[in-house]
PDB file of C-alpha atoms and ligand atoms in Angstrom:
ATOM      1  CA  MET A   1      41.085  62.773 137.415  1.00  0.00           C
ATOM      2  CA  SER A   2      44.017  60.862 138.888  1.00  0.00           C
ATOM      3  CA  VAL A   3      44.602  57.346 137.541  1.00  0.00           C
ATOM      4  CA  HIS A   4      44.808  56.277 141.201  1.00  0.00           C
ATOM      5  CA  ASN A   5      41.323  57.545 141.947  1.00  0.00           C
ATOM      6  CA  GLU A   6      38.822  54.689 142.164  1.00  0.00           C
ATOM      7  CA  VAL A   7      35.834  56.742 140.962  1.00  0.00           C
ATOM      8  CA  LYS A   8      35.661  56.586 137.166  1.00  0.00           C
ATOM      9  CA  ARG A   9      34.576  59.831 135.519  1.00  0.00           C
ATOM     10  CA  ILE A  10      31.859  59.727 132.867  1.00  0.00           C
ATOM     11  CA  THR A  11      33.502  60.852 129.622  1.00  0.00           C
ATOM     12  CA  THR A  12      32.315  61.546 126.084  1.00  0.00           C
ATOM     13  CA  SER A  13      33.253  57.991 125.075  1.00  0.00           C
ATOM     14  CA  VAL A  14      31.088  56.591 127.904  1.00  0.00           C
ATOM     15  CA  ILE A  15      28.219  58.814 126.707  1.00  0.00           C
ATOM     16  CA  ARG A  16      28.686  57.622 123.108  1.00  0.00           C
ATOM     17  CA  LYS A  17      28.775  53.983 124.277  1.00  0.00           C
ATOM     18  CA  MET A  18      25.584  54.495 126.286  1.00  0.00           C
ATOM     19  CA  LYS A  19      23.760  55.490 123.104  1.00  0.00           C
ATOM     20  CA  ALA A  20      25.195  52.536 121.191  1.00  0.00           C
ATOM     21  CA  GLU A  21      24.046  50.163 123.955  1.00  0.00           C
ATOM     22  CA  GLY A  22      20.603  51.783 124.292  1.00  0.00           C
ATOM     23  CA  LYS A  23      21.283  52.956 127.871  1.00  0.00           C
ATOM     24  CA  LYS A  24      19.455  56.174 128.792  1.00  0.00           C
ATOM     25  CA  ILE A  25      21.522  59.200 129.877  1.00  0.00           C
ATOM     26  CA  SER A  26      20.513  61.259 132.945  1.00  0.00           C
ATOM     27  CA  MET A  27      21.352  64.955 133.045  1.00  0.00           C
ATOM     28  CA  LEU A  28      20.323  67.640 135.539  1.00  0.00           C
ATOM     29  CA  THR A  29      21.397  71.218 136.110  1.00  0.00           C
ATOM     30  CA  ALA A  30      23.343  72.363 139.181  1.00  0.00           C
ATOM     31  CA  TYR A  31      24.954  75.677 139.985  1.00  0.00           C
ATOM     32  CA  ASP A  32      26.649  75.185 143.345  1.00  0.00           C
ATOM     33  CA  TYR A  33      28.879  72.791 145.286  1.00  0.00           C
ATOM     34  CA  SER A  34      26.338  71.351 147.746  1.00  0.00           C
ATOM     35  CA  MET A  35      23.660  70.378 145.223  1.00  0.00           C
ATOM     36  CA  ALA A  36      26.241  69.068 142.751  1.00  0.00           C
ATOM     37  CA  LYS A  37      27.650  66.793 145.486  1.00  0.00           C
ATOM     38  CA  ILE A  38      24.184  65.292 146.071  1.00  0.00           C
ATOM     39  CA  PHE A  39      23.597  64.751 142.343  1.00  0.00           C
ATOM     40  CA  ASP A  40      27.071  63.294 141.756  1.00  0.00           C
ATOM     41  CA  GLU A  41      26.693  60.820 144.630  1.00  0.00           C
ATOM     42  CA  ALA A  42      23.173  59.918 143.406  1.00  0.00           C
ATOM     43  CA  GLY A  43      24.727  58.731 140.123  1.00  0.00           C
ATOM     44  CA  MET A  44      23.851  61.523 137.687  1.00  0.00           C
ATOM     45  CA  ASP A  45      25.599  60.926 134.361  1.00  0.00           C
ATOM     46  CA  ILE A  46      25.947  64.590 133.342  1.00  0.00           C
ATOM     47  CA  ILE A  47      25.629  67.718 135.480  1.00  0.00           C
ATOM     48  CA  LEU A  48      24.847  70.772 133.375  1.00  0.00           C
ATOM     49  CA  VAL A  49      25.853  74.161 134.701  1.00  0.00           C
ATOM     50  CA  GLY A  50      23.137  75.827 132.660  1.00  0.00           C
ATOM     51  CA  ASP A  51      22.877  79.510 131.926  1.00  0.00           C
ATOM     52  CA  SER A  52      19.415  79.021 133.446  1.00  0.00           C
ATOM     53  CA  ALA A  53      21.449  80.160 136.481  1.00  0.00           C
ATOM     54  CA  ALA A  54      20.471  83.622 135.223  1.00  0.00           C
ATOM     55  CA  ASN A  55      16.821  82.729 135.953  1.00  0.00           C
ATOM     56  CA  VAL A  56      16.877  80.408 138.952  1.00  0.00           C
ATOM     57  CA  MET A  57      19.931  81.726 140.809  1.00  0.00           C
ATOM     58  CA  ALA A  58      19.930  85.418 139.885  1.00  0.00           C
ATOM     59  CA  GLY A  59      16.230  86.075 139.200  1.00  0.00           C
ATOM     60  CA  TYR A  60      16.499  87.479 135.667  1.00  0.00           C
ATOM     61  CA  ASP A  61      13.599  86.982 133.205  1.00  0.00           C
ATOM     62  CA  THR A  62      15.920  85.660 130.500  1.00  0.00           C
ATOM     63  CA  THR A  63      19.316  83.941 130.314  1.00  0.00           C
ATOM     64  CA  LEU A  64      20.863  86.848 128.411  1.00  0.00           C
ATOM     65  CA  PRO A  65      22.413  88.893 131.256  1.00  0.00           C
ATOM     66  CA  ILE A  66      24.650  86.207 132.779  1.00  0.00           C
ATOM     67  CA  THR A  67      28.354  86.745 132.068  1.00  0.00           C
ATOM     68  CA  LEU A  68      31.193  84.334 131.314  1.00  0.00           C
ATOM     69  CA  GLU A  69      32.786  85.219 134.674  1.00  0.00           C
ATOM     70  CA  GLN A  70      29.553  84.394 136.522  1.00  0.00           C
ATOM     71  CA  MET A  71      29.180  81.092 134.617  1.00  0.00           C
ATOM     72  CA  ILE A  72      32.797  80.217 135.438  1.00  0.00           C
ATOM     73  CA  TYR A  73      32.096  80.855 139.146  1.00  0.00           C
ATOM     74  CA  HIS A  74      29.081  78.497 139.108  1.00  0.00           C
ATOM     75  CA  ALA A  75      30.899  75.887 137.005  1.00  0.00           C
ATOM     76  CA  ALA A  76      33.989  75.828 139.247  1.00  0.00           C
ATOM     77  CA  SER A  77      31.748  75.335 142.319  1.00  0.00           C
ATOM     78  CA  VAL A  78      30.090  72.328 140.663  1.00  0.00           C
ATOM     79  CA  VAL A  79      33.405  70.879 139.491  1.00  0.00           C
ATOM     80  CA  ARG A  80      34.739  70.876 143.068  1.00  0.00           C
ATOM     81  CA  ALA A  81      31.864  68.542 144.020  1.00  0.00           C
ATOM     82  CA  ALA A  82      31.600  66.209 141.040  1.00  0.00           C
ATOM     83  CA  LYS A  83      33.830  63.151 141.224  1.00  0.00           C
ATOM     84  CA  ARG A  84      31.994  60.876 138.779  1.00  0.00           C
ATOM     85  CA  SER A  85      29.488  62.944 136.807  1.00  0.00           C
ATOM     86  CA  MET A  86      30.639  64.638 133.629  1.00  0.00           C
ATOM     87  CA  VAL A  87      30.277  68.416 134.109  1.00  0.00           C
ATOM     88  CA  ILE A  88      29.266  70.566 131.143  1.00  0.00           C
ATOM     89  CA  ALA A  89      28.788  74.339 131.267  1.00  0.00           C
ATOM     90  CA  ASP A  90      26.838  76.647 128.989  1.00  0.00           C
ATOM     91  CA  LEU A  91      28.758  79.326 127.142  1.00  0.00           C
ATOM     92  CA  PRO A  92      26.585  82.370 127.857  1.00  0.00           C
ATOM     93  CA  PHE A  93      24.949  84.701 125.338  1.00  0.00           C
ATOM     94  CA  GLY A  94      27.367  86.959 123.510  1.00  0.00           C
ATOM     95  CA  THR A  95      30.494  84.904 124.183  1.00  0.00           C
ATOM     96  CA  TYR A  96      30.491  82.746 121.034  1.00  0.00           C
ATOM     97  CA  GLN A  97      28.016  84.056 118.440  1.00  0.00           C
ATOM     98  CA  GLY A  98      29.457  85.756 115.370  1.00  0.00           C
ATOM     99  CA  SER A  99      33.153  84.981 115.768  1.00  0.00           C
ATOM    100  CA  ALA A 100      34.899  81.610 115.835  1.00  0.00           C
ATOM    101  CA  GLU A 101      37.990  83.170 117.526  1.00  0.00           C
ATOM    102  CA  LYS A 102      35.916  84.733 120.270  1.00  0.00           C
ATOM    103  CA  ALA A 103      34.073  81.436 120.733  1.00  0.00           C
ATOM    104  CA  LEU A 104      37.353  79.556 121.137  1.00  0.00           C
ATOM    105  CA  ASP A 105      38.647  82.143 123.648  1.00  0.00           C
ATOM    106  CA  SER A 106      35.448  81.810 125.685  1.00  0.00           C
ATOM    107  CA  ALA A 107      35.539  78.009 125.648  1.00  0.00           C
ATOM    108  CA  VAL A 108      39.237  77.948 126.605  1.00  0.00           C
ATOM    109  CA  ARG A 109      38.583  80.329 129.510  1.00  0.00           C
ATOM    110  CA  MET A 110      35.708  78.164 130.707  1.00  0.00           C
ATOM    111  CA  MET A 111      37.855  75.010 130.548  1.00  0.00           C
ATOM    112  CA  LYS A 112      40.932  76.558 132.212  1.00  0.00           C
ATOM    113  CA  GLU A 113      39.181  78.537 134.930  1.00  0.00           C
ATOM    114  CA  SER A 114      36.391  76.131 135.932  1.00  0.00           C
ATOM    115  CA  GLY A 115      37.722  72.647 135.168  1.00  0.00           C
ATOM    116  CA  VAL A 116      34.536  71.441 133.399  1.00  0.00           C
ATOM    117  CA  GLN A 117      34.778  68.585 130.922  1.00  0.00           C
ATOM    118  CA  GLY A 118      32.970  70.352 128.091  1.00  0.00           C
ATOM    119  CA  VAL A 119      30.778  73.245 126.994  1.00  0.00           C
ATOM    120  CA  LYS A 120      27.244  73.581 125.620  1.00  0.00           C
ATOM    121  CA  MET A 121      26.268  76.037 122.897  1.00  0.00           C
ATOM    122  CA  GLU A 122      22.891  77.025 121.458  1.00  0.00           C
ATOM    123  CA  GLY A 123      22.343  77.136 117.696  1.00  0.00           C
ATOM    124  CA  GLY A 124      22.709  75.209 114.448  1.00  0.00           C
ATOM    125  CA  ILE A 125      24.470  75.781 111.131  1.00  0.00           C
ATOM    126  CA  GLU A 126      25.123  79.430 112.028  1.00  0.00           C
ATOM    127  CA  ILE A 127      27.574  78.448 114.805  1.00  0.00           C
ATOM    128  CA  GLU A 128      29.076  75.428 113.000  1.00  0.00           C
ATOM    129  CA  GLN A 129      32.471  77.117 112.439  1.00  0.00           C
ATOM    130  CA  ALA A 130      32.721  78.152 116.073  1.00  0.00           C
ATOM    131  CA  ILE A 131      31.979  74.568 117.162  1.00  0.00           C
ATOM    132  CA  ARG A 132      34.601  73.154 114.780  1.00  0.00           C
ATOM    133  CA  GLY A 133      37.285  75.467 116.198  1.00  0.00           C
ATOM    134  CA  ILE A 134      36.452  74.499 119.775  1.00  0.00           C
ATOM    135  CA  VAL A 135      36.277  70.760 119.021  1.00  0.00           C
ATOM    136  CA  ASN A 136      39.608  71.014 117.139  1.00  0.00           C
ATOM    137  CA  ALA A 137      41.133  72.468 120.318  1.00  0.00           C
ATOM    138  CA  GLY A 138      40.157  69.259 122.106  1.00  0.00           C
ATOM    139  CA  ILE A 139      37.133  70.635 123.928  1.00  0.00           C
ATOM    140  CA  PRO A 140      33.961  68.504 123.937  1.00  0.00           C
ATOM    141  CA  VAL A 141      30.913  70.449 122.741  1.00  0.00           C
ATOM    142  CA  MET A 142      27.252  69.662 123.339  1.00  0.00           C
ATOM    143  CA  GLY A 143      24.809  71.325 120.942  1.00  0.00           C
ATOM    144  CA  HIS A 144      21.383  72.739 121.853  1.00  0.00           C
ATOM    145  CA  LEU A 145      18.505  73.047 119.360  1.00  0.00           C
ATOM    146  CA  GLY A 146      14.757  73.635 119.402  1.00  0.00           C
ATOM    147  CA  LEU A 147      13.852  76.170 122.071  1.00  0.00           C
ATOM    148  CA  THR A 148      17.091  78.089 122.510  1.00  0.00           C
ATOM    149  CA  PRO A 149      16.502  80.609 125.331  1.00  0.00           C
ATOM    150  CA  GLN A 150      19.427  82.834 124.300  1.00  0.00           C
ATOM    151  CA  SER A 151      17.433  83.677 121.113  1.00  0.00           C
ATOM    152  CA  ILE A 152      14.207  84.470 122.967  1.00  0.00           C
ATOM    153  CA  ASN A 153      14.072  87.996 121.561  1.00  0.00           C
ATOM    154  CA  GLN A 154      14.094  86.607 118.024  1.00  0.00           C
ATOM    155  CA  PHE A 155      11.226  84.190 118.714  1.00  0.00           C
ATOM    156  CA  GLY A 156       9.263  86.204 121.274  1.00  0.00           C
ATOM    157  CA  ASN A 157       7.910  83.250 123.248  1.00  0.00           C
ATOM    158  CA  PHE A 158       8.888  80.023 125.034  1.00  0.00           C
ATOM    159  CA  GLY A 159       6.440  77.864 123.013  1.00  0.00           C
ATOM    160  CA  LEU A 160       6.943  74.647 121.040  1.00  0.00           C
ATOM    161  CA  ARG A 161       9.627  74.778 118.329  1.00  0.00           C
ATOM    162  CA  ALA A 162       9.864  72.960 114.971  1.00  0.00           C
ATOM    163  CA  GLY A 163       6.110  72.373 114.974  1.00  0.00           C
ATOM    164  CA  ASN A 164       5.771  72.938 111.210  1.00  0.00           C
ATOM    165  CA  GLU A 165       7.462  71.221 108.280  1.00  0.00           C
ATOM    166  CA  THR A 166       9.878  74.047 107.421  1.00  0.00           C
ATOM    167  CA  GLU A 167      11.149  74.386 110.986  1.00  0.00           C
ATOM    168  CA  ALA A 168      11.300  70.598 111.418  1.00  0.00           C
ATOM    169  CA  HIS A 169      13.414  70.336 108.257  1.00  0.00           C
ATOM    170  CA  LYS A 170      15.758  73.098 109.529  1.00  0.00           C
ATOM    171  CA  LEU A 171      16.115  71.354 112.909  1.00  0.00           C
ATOM    172  CA  HIS A 172      16.943  68.078 111.160  1.00  0.00           C
ATOM    173  CA  GLU A 173      19.611  69.788 109.027  1.00  0.00           C
ATOM    174  CA  ASP A 174      21.006  71.569 112.103  1.00  0.00           C
ATOM    175  CA  CYS A 175      21.298  68.252 113.976  1.00  0.00           C
ATOM    176  CA  LEU A 176      23.310  66.730 111.124  1.00  0.00           C
ATOM    177  CA  ALA A 177      25.517  69.855 110.898  1.00  0.00           C
ATOM    178  CA  LEU A 178      26.247  69.766 114.650  1.00  0.00           C
ATOM    179  CA  GLN A 179      27.108  66.071 114.486  1.00  0.00           C
ATOM    180  CA  THR A 180      29.446  66.678 111.519  1.00  0.00           C
ATOM    181  CA  ALA A 181      31.031  69.646 113.311  1.00  0.00           C
ATOM    182  CA  GLY A 182      31.966  67.280 116.144  1.00  0.00           C
ATOM    183  CA  CYS A 183      29.343  67.717 118.885  1.00  0.00           C
ATOM    184  CA  PHE A 184      29.308  64.718 121.202  1.00  0.00           C
ATOM    185  CA  GLY A 185      25.623  65.197 122.028  1.00  0.00           C
ATOM    186  CA  ILE A 186      22.690  67.500 121.306  1.00  0.00           C
ATOM    187  CA  VAL A 187      20.057  68.893 123.673  1.00  0.00           C
ATOM    188  CA  LEU A 188      16.613  69.030 122.012  1.00  0.00           C
ATOM    189  CA  GLU A 189      14.330  71.439 123.834  1.00  0.00           C
ATOM    190  CA  LYS A 190      10.536  71.637 123.425  1.00  0.00           C
ATOM    191  CA  ILE A 191      10.048  69.980 120.031  1.00  0.00           C
ATOM    192  CA  PRO A 192       7.468  67.357 118.974  1.00  0.00           C
ATOM    193  CA  ALA A 193       8.262  63.854 120.295  1.00  0.00           C
ATOM    194  CA  LYS A 194       7.885  62.369 116.804  1.00  0.00           C
ATOM    195  CA  LEU A 195      10.533  64.696 115.354  1.00  0.00           C
ATOM    196  CA  ALA A 196      12.854  63.977 118.299  1.00  0.00           C
ATOM    197  CA  LYS A 197      12.496  60.243 117.556  1.00  0.00           C
ATOM    198  CA  THR A 198      13.287  60.729 113.861  1.00  0.00           C
ATOM    199  CA  VAL A 199      16.514  62.648 114.542  1.00  0.00           C
ATOM    200  CA  THR A 200      17.501  60.451 117.500  1.00  0.00           C
ATOM    201  CA  ASP A 201      17.197  57.341 115.285  1.00  0.00           C
ATOM    202  CA  GLN A 202      19.310  58.944 112.575  1.00  0.00           C
ATOM    203  CA  LEU A 203      22.084  60.477 114.676  1.00  0.00           C
ATOM    204  CA  LEU A 204      25.132  58.599 115.914  1.00  0.00           C
ATOM    205  CA  VAL A 205      25.548  61.056 118.800  1.00  0.00           C
ATOM    206  CA  PRO A 206      23.037  61.038 121.658  1.00  0.00           C
ATOM    207  CA  THR A 207      20.128  63.439 121.964  1.00  0.00           C
ATOM    208  CA  ILE A 208      19.167  64.730 125.416  1.00  0.00           C
ATOM    209  CA  GLY A 209      15.573  65.902 125.563  1.00  0.00           C
ATOM    210  CA  ILE A 210      13.728  68.486 127.615  1.00  0.00           C
ATOM    211  CA  GLY A 211      10.101  68.582 126.558  1.00  0.00           C
ATOM    212  CA  ALA A 212      11.042  66.440 123.537  1.00  0.00           C
ATOM    213  CA  GLY A 213       9.377  63.143 124.457  1.00  0.00           C
ATOM    214  CA  PRO A 214      10.612  59.717 125.525  1.00  0.00           C
ATOM    215  CA  HIS A 215      12.604  58.677 122.449  1.00  0.00           C
ATOM    216  CA  CYS A 216      15.658  60.854 123.114  1.00  0.00           C
ATOM    217  CA  ASP A 217      18.764  59.050 124.340  1.00  0.00           C
ATOM    218  CA  GLY A 218      18.608  60.957 127.615  1.00  0.00           C
ATOM    219  CA  GLN A 219      16.642  63.568 129.538  1.00  0.00           C
ATOM    220  CA  VAL A 220      17.597  66.848 131.204  1.00  0.00           C
ATOM    221  CA  LEU A 221      15.694  69.074 133.620  1.00  0.00           C
ATOM    222  CA  VAL A 222      16.443  72.226 135.563  1.00  0.00           C
ATOM    223  CA  MET A 223      16.948  71.184 139.204  1.00  0.00           C
ATOM    224  CA  HIS A 224      14.670  73.910 140.595  1.00  0.00           C
ATOM    225  CA  ASP A 225      11.813  72.613 138.400  1.00  0.00           C
ATOM    226  CA  LEU A 226      12.231  68.919 139.264  1.00  0.00           C
ATOM    227  CA  LEU A 227      12.544  69.678 142.998  1.00  0.00           C
ATOM    228  CA  GLY A 228       9.556  72.042 143.057  1.00  0.00           C
ATOM    229  CA  ILE A 229      11.520  75.119 144.134  1.00  0.00           C
ATOM    230  CA  ASN A 230      10.166  77.096 141.157  1.00  0.00           C
ATOM    231  CA  LYS A 231       6.602  77.050 142.442  1.00  0.00           C
ATOM    232  CA  GLY A 232       4.720  78.663 139.572  1.00  0.00           C
ATOM    233  CA  PHE A 233       6.513  76.801 136.761  1.00  0.00           C
ATOM    234  CA  LYS A 234       4.481  73.784 135.627  1.00  0.00           C
ATOM    235  CA  PRO A 235       4.971  73.062 131.925  1.00  0.00           C
ATOM    236  CA  LYS A 236       3.423  69.862 130.517  1.00  0.00           C
ATOM    237  CA  PHE A 237       6.801  68.151 130.147  1.00  0.00           C
ATOM    238  CA  LEU A 238       7.789  68.572 133.801  1.00  0.00           C
ATOM    239  CA  ARG A 239       7.514  65.784 136.378  1.00  0.00           C
ATOM    240  CA  LEU A 240       7.636  67.208 139.928  1.00  0.00           C
ATOM    241  CA  TYR A 241       9.614  64.924 142.243  1.00  0.00           C
ATOM    242  CA  LEU A 242       9.342  67.134 145.342  1.00  0.00           C
ATOM    243  CA  ASN A 243       7.551  70.237 146.548  1.00  0.00           C
ATOM    244  CA  LEU A 244      10.659  71.760 148.036  1.00  0.00           C
ATOM    245  CA  PHE A 245       9.307  75.325 148.042  1.00  0.00           C
ATOM    246  CA  ASP A 246       6.580  74.296 150.516  1.00  0.00           C
ATOM    247  CA  GLU A 247       8.900  71.981 152.461  1.00  0.00           C
ATOM    248  CA  ILE A 248      11.567  74.643 152.899  1.00  0.00           C
ATOM    249  CA  GLN A 249       9.022  77.332 153.703  1.00  0.00           C
ATOM    250  CA  GLY A 250       7.439  75.031 156.319  1.00  0.00           C
ATOM    251  CA  ALA A 251      10.814  74.378 157.955  1.00  0.00           C
ATOM    252  CA  VAL A 252      11.805  78.044 157.895  1.00  0.00           C
ATOM    253  CA  SER A 253       8.412  79.088 159.340  1.00  0.00           C
ATOM    254  CA  SER A 254       8.904  76.604 162.203  1.00  0.00           C
ATOM    255  CA  TYR A 255      12.357  78.078 162.858  1.00  0.00           C
ATOM    256  CA  ILE A 256      10.932  81.628 162.913  1.00  0.00           C
ATOM    257  CA  ASN A 257       8.193  80.526 165.346  1.00  0.00           C
ATOM    258  CA  ASP A 258      10.734  78.748 167.591  1.00  0.00           C
ATOM    259  CA  VAL A 259      12.991  81.832 167.701  1.00  0.00           C
ATOM    260  CA  LYS A 260      10.064  84.157 168.417  1.00  0.00           C
ATOM    261  CA  SER A 261       8.635  81.901 171.143  1.00  0.00           C
ATOM    262  CA  GLY A 262      12.047  81.427 172.729  1.00  0.00           C
ATOM    263  CA  SER A 263      11.879  77.611 172.374  1.00  0.00           C
ATOM    264  CA  PHE A 264      15.046  77.605 170.239  1.00  0.00           C
ATOM    265  CA  PRO A 265      17.713  77.030 171.445  1.00  0.00           C
ATOM    266  CA  ASN A 266      16.709  74.665 174.279  1.00  0.00           C
ATOM    267  CA  GLU A 267      18.772  73.156 177.137  1.00  0.00           C
ATOM    268  CA  GLU A 268      20.557  70.679 174.835  1.00  0.00           C
ATOM    269  CA  GLU A 269      21.236  73.239 172.103  1.00  0.00           C
ATOM    270  CA  GLN A 270      23.660  75.381 174.125  1.00  0.00           C
ATOM    271  CA  TYR A 271      27.157  75.194 175.686  1.00  0.00           C
TER     272      TYR A 271
HETATM  273  O1  LIG B 301      20.425  76.410 130.825  1.00  0.00           O
HETATM  274  C1  LIG B 301      19.861  75.328 130.996  1.00  0.00           C
HETATM  275  O2  LIG B 301      19.497  74.958 132.113  1.00  0.00           O
HETATM  276  C2  LIG B 301      19.629  74.475 129.839  1.00  0.00           C
HETATM  277  C3  LIG B 301      18.735  73.306 130.009  1.00  0.00           C
HETATM  278  C4  LIG B 301      17.321  73.722 130.086  1.00  0.00           C
HETATM  279  C5  LIG B 301      18.941  72.286 128.947  1.00  0.00           C
HETATM  280  O3  LIG B 301      20.124  74.752 128.783  1.00  0.00           O
END
């Protein structure tokens, strides 16, 4: 951002300060220019270009098929709209697991070709080296633990994570490893609220919860869920702010009726 621009971008240091001052962090997904513009102007702190684009934009059952090129396309569209919000993009499945060099290449491509301010990666201790390499290159990384949709085939379901003592202990260790590796924040998805509070109290970096209770430093939702575009999806953690599926369908049905009846366009709607 230009130093002459009056809109101040949310940065990792602002996010860190928000945790220190007990100010909650708002985060929401977006995948295109028009929605991102609305969210940016509404005052969203972080816009996440999630690989949930695979589900809500492309209609896949899982997030696995989306490619780095497709994520870059979505991320660049969001970046063109966001003047104040920090924009973070998911590194998709297969672009960072198993090789720190490959992970750095993927993160560098995302930064260069989309203009986002950071990347998000799913996993704990097993991707610690990859995170270190990316952070050392000057790229902010947000971690993601708990329900990690890129590993759905390992777990077999989208249920609660870290619900027993062994898994809770592993999640706790993973949080500390991600913080030490340099993550500036960690998404906690679908874990018990009590566990989220314990790790949030212990960590210096903020936690952003989705289905992880009220004690996280911030909250994130998928925009289609919050706006009621994803009609059948009603998990316990979701608060519906609109019923956009019905609203849009109502408007579109009226348009169809008006075209069919010949009442659109009318006298004023022509040249
Ligand atoms: O891809 C995504 O939208 C996410 C959020 C659910 C946190 O990772």
